[in-house]
C-alpha positions as semicolon CSV with decimal commas, in nm:
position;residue;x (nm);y (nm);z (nm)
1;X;0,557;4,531;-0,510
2;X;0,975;4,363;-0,554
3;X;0,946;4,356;-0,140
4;X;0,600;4,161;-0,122
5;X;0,581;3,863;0,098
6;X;0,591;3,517;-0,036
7;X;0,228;3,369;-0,064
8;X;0,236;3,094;0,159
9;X;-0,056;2,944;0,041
10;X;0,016;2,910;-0,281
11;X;0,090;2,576;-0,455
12;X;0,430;2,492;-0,351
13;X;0,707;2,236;-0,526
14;X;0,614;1,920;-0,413
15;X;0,926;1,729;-0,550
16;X;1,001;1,584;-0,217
17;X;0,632;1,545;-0,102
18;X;0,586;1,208;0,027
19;X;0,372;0,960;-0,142
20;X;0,047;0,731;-0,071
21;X;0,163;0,385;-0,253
22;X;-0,129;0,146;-0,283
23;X;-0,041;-0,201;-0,406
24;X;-0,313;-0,495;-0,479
25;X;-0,278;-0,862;-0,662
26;X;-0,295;-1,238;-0,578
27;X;-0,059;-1,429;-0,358
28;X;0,320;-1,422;-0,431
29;X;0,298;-1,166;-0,687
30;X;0,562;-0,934;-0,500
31;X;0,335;-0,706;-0,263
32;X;0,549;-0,724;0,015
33;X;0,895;-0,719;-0,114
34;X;0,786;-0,460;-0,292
35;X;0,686;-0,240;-0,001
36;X;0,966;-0,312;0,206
37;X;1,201;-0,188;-0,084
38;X;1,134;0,136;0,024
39;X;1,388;0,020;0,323
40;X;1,636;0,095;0,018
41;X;1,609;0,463;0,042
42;X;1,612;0,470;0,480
43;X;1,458;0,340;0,788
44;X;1,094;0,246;0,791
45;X;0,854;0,067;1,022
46;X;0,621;-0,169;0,899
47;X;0,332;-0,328;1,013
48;X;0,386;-0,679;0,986
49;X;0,003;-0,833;0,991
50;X;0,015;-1,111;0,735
51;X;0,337;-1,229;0,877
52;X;0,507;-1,227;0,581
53;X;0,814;-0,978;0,645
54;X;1,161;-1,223;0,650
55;X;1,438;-1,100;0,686
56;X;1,646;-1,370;0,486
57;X;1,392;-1,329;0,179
58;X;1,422;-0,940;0,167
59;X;1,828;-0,960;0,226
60;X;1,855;-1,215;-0,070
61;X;1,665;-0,987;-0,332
62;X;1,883;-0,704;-0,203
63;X;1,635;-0,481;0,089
64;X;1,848;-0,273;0,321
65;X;1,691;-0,522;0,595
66;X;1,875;-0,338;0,875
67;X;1,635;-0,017;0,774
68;X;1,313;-0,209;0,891
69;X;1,136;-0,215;1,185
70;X;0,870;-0,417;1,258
71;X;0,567;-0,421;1,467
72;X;0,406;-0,601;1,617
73;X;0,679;-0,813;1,808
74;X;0,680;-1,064;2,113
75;X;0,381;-1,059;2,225
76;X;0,227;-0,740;2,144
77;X;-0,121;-0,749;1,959
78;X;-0,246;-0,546;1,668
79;X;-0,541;-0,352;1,735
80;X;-0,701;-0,007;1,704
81;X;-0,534;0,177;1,975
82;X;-0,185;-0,009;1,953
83;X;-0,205;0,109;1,562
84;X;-0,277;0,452;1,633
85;X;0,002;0,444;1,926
86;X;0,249;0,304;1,670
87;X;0,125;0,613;1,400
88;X;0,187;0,819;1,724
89;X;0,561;0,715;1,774
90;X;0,660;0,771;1,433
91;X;0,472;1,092;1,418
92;X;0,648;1,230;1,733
93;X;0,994;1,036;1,617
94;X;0,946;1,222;1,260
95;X;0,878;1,578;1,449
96;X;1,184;1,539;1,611
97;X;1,389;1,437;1,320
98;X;1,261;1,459;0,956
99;X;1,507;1,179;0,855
100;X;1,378;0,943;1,112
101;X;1,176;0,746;0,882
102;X;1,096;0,772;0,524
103;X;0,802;0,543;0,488
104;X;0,526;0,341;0,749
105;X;0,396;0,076;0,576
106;X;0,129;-0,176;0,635
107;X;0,091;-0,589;0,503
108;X;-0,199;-0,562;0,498
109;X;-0,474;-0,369;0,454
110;X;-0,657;-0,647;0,401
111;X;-0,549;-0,838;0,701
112;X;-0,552;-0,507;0,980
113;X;-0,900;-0,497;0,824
114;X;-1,007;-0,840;0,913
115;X;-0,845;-0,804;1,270
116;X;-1,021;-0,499;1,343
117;X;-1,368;-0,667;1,257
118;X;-1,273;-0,909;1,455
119;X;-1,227;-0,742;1,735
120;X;-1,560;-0,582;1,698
121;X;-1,741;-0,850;1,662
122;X;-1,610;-0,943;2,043
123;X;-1,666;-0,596;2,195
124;X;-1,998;-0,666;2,024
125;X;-2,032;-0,986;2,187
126;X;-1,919;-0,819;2,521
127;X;-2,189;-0,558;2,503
128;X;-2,483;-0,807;2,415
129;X;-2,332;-1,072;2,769
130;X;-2,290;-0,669;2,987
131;X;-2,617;-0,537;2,888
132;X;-2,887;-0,844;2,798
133;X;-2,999;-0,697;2,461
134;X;-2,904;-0,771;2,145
135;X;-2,706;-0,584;1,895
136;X;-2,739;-0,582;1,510
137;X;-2,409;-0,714;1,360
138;X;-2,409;-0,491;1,081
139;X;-2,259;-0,251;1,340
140;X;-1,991;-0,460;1,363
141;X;-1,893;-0,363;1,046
142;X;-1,958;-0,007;1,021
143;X;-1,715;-0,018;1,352
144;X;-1,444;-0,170;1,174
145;X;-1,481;0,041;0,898
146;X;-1,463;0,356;1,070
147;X;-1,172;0,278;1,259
148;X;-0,947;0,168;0,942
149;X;-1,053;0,479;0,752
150;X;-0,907;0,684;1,077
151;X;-0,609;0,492;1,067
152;X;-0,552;0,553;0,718
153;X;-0,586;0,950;0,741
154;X;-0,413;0,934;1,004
155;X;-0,086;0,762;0,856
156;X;-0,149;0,997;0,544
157;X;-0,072;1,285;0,753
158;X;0,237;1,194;0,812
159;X;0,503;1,359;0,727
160;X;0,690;1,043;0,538
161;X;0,568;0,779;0,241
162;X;0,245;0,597;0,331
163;X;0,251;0,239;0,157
164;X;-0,010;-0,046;0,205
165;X;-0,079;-0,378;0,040
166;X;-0,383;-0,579;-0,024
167;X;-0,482;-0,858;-0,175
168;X;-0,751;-0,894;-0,503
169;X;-1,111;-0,982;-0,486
170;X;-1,333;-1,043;-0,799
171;X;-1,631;-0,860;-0,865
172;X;-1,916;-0,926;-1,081
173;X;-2,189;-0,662;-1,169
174;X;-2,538;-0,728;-1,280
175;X;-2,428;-0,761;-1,687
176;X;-2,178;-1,010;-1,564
177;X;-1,893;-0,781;-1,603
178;X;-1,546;-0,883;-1,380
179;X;-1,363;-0,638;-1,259
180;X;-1,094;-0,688;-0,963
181;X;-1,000;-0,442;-0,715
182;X;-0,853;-0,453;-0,370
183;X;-1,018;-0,679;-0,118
184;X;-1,138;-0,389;0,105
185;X;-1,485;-0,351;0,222
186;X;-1,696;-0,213;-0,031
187;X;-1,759;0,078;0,182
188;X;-1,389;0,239;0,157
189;X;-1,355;0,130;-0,232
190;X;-1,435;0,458;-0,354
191;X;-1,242;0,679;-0,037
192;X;-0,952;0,402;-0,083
193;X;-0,932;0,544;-0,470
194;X;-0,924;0,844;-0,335
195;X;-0,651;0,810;-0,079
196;X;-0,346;0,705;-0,244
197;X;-0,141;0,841;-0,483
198;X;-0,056;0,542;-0,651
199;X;-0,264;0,194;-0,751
200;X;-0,114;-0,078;-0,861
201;X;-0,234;-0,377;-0,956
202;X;0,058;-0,667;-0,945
203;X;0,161;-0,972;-1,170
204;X;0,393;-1,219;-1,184
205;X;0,426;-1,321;-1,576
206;X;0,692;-1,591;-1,757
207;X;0,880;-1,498;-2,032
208;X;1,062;-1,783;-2,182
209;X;1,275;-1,877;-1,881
210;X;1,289;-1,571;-1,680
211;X;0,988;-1,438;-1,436
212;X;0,910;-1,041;-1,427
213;X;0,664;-0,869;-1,135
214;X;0,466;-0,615;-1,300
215;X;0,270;-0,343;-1,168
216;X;-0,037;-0,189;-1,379
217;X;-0,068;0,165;-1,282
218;X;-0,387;0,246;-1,513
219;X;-0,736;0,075;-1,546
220;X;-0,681;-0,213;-1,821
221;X;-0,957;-0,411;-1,898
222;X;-1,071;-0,588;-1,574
223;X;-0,816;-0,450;-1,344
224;X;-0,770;-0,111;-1,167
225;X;-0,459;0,139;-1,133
226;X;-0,426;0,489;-1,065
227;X;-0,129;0,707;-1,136
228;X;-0,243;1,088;-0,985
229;X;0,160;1,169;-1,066
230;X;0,087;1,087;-1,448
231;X;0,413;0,981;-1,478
232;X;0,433;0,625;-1,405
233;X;0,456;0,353;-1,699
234;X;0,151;0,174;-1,787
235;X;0,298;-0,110;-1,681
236;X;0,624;-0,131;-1,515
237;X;0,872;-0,398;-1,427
238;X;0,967;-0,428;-1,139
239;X;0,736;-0,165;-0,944
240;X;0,904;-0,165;-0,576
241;X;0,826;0,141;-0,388
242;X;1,193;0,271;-0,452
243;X;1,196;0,260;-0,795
244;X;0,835;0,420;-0,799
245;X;0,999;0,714;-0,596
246;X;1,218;0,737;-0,812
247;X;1,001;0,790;-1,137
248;X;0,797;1,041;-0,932
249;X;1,132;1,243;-0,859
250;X;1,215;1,179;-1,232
251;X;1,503;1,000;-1,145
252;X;1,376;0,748;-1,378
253;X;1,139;0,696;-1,698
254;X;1,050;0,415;-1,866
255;X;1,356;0,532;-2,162
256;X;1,594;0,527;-1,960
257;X;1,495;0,255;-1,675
258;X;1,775;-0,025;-1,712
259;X;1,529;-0,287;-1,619
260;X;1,262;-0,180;-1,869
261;X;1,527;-0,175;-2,117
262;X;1,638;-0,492;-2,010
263;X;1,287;-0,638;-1,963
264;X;1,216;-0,568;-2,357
265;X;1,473;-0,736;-2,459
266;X;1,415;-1,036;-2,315
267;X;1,093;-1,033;-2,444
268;X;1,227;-0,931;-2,822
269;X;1,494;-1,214;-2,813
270;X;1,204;-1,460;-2,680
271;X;0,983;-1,336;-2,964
272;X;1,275;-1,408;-3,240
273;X;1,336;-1,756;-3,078
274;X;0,967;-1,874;-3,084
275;X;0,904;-1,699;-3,492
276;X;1,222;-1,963;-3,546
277;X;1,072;-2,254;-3,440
């Protein structure tokens, strides 16, 4: 049995396996910087839907801006089929050449979301002025719903890291329990769990003088994280989509992770200076 042929079904190394990076949190707490630091590690194409992708921001914390494309430009228009034709081009780009990009990334799932509705709601519209009847407009939504959860499998199956943002919404159950979760129709909640690799919720917290962006990769109290690598920190500083490659190619851990280290002792010096006082 020495000669036997490799089983090539069985569980292979996934070292290199590219990664579904889910991040989630209220305005200006870092989502799309840190996306597009995955520009850090090669080219990637991003979908730019909330508008917020400057290139003089991301050049003065450091991106490799000249490693990011965007779309849409001029006066193209997001919508279903120009989303799937831009999943199509880097599909066919990344079939040609593996290196071609190393991430697609969306800002944000939140927004494509709304625009998709959005245009259902007109098709809708359309249908009712074509046909004289009227439609229920809870279709609407089960439209738009369907189409981002294509999307979505569809830019998992590629063959390069998958990273979206969204922002928070607040939910309230019956016992008057708040939790908060990414503002994406209730519907995909559970498949959106399911999809990604990675969930993190982010922060922007003051220590003293100095500001840190956090990322909580594990359910804490009212907030929701996932970590299916079980390698990530709790919490970590500074949780770009670079530096979260490189804990799940073990690059890095939170012992030897110069900004953790650095990050805790900021926080020990401010904790000495305020016991002084």
């Amino acid at each position: 049995m020495a000669n036997a042929k490799p089983n090539p079904r069985r569980l292979q190394e996934d070292a290199n396996e590219p990664l579904t990076m889910l991040y989630y949190g209220d305005g200006g707490t870092g989502k799309t910087s840190h996306l597009c630091a995955l520009a850090n590690i090669g080219p990637v194409l991003i979908v730019n839907a909330e508008k917020g992708v400057k290139r003089r921001a991301l050049q003065r914390i450091g991106i490799a801006v000249d490693n990011i494309e965007v779309f849409p430009i001029g006066d193209e228009e997001i919508t279903y089929e120009s989303l799937e034709q831009e999943w199509l081009r880097v599909r066919e780009a990344l079939h040609k050449d593996p290196t071609a990009y190393v991430g697609f990334l969306w800002d944000s799932m939140t927004q494509i979301y709304n625009i998709l509705l959005e245009h259902a709601k007109v098709a809708g519209e359309q249908w009712e002025a074509r046909t004289g009847k009227k439609r229920d407009p809870r279709n609407d939504y089960g439209d738009a719903n369907d189409q981002l959860r294509k999307l979505t499998r569809k830019a998992m199956d590629l063959q390069c890291h998958f990273g979206a943002s969204a922002l928070e919404r607040r939910d309230q159950d019956d016992d008057g329990v708040v939790t908060y979760r990414p503002s994406i129709p209730p519907g995909l909640m559970k498949d959106t769990y399911g999809w990604f690799d990675l969930v993190a919720h982010t922060t922007l917290e003051a220590v003293g003088e100095h500001e840190f962006y956090g990322g909580l990769f594990k359910p804490l109290g009212k907030y929701r994280g996932k970590d299916r690598e079980g390698i990530m920190p709790k919490k970590m500083i500074t949780p770009s989509f670079d530096r979260v490659i490189a804990y799940a190619e073990e690059a890095l851990t939170s012992e030897t992770d110069p900004v953790i280290i650095g990050a805790r002792k900021v926080v020990a010096e401010h904790k000495e200076a305020q016991a002084a006082k």
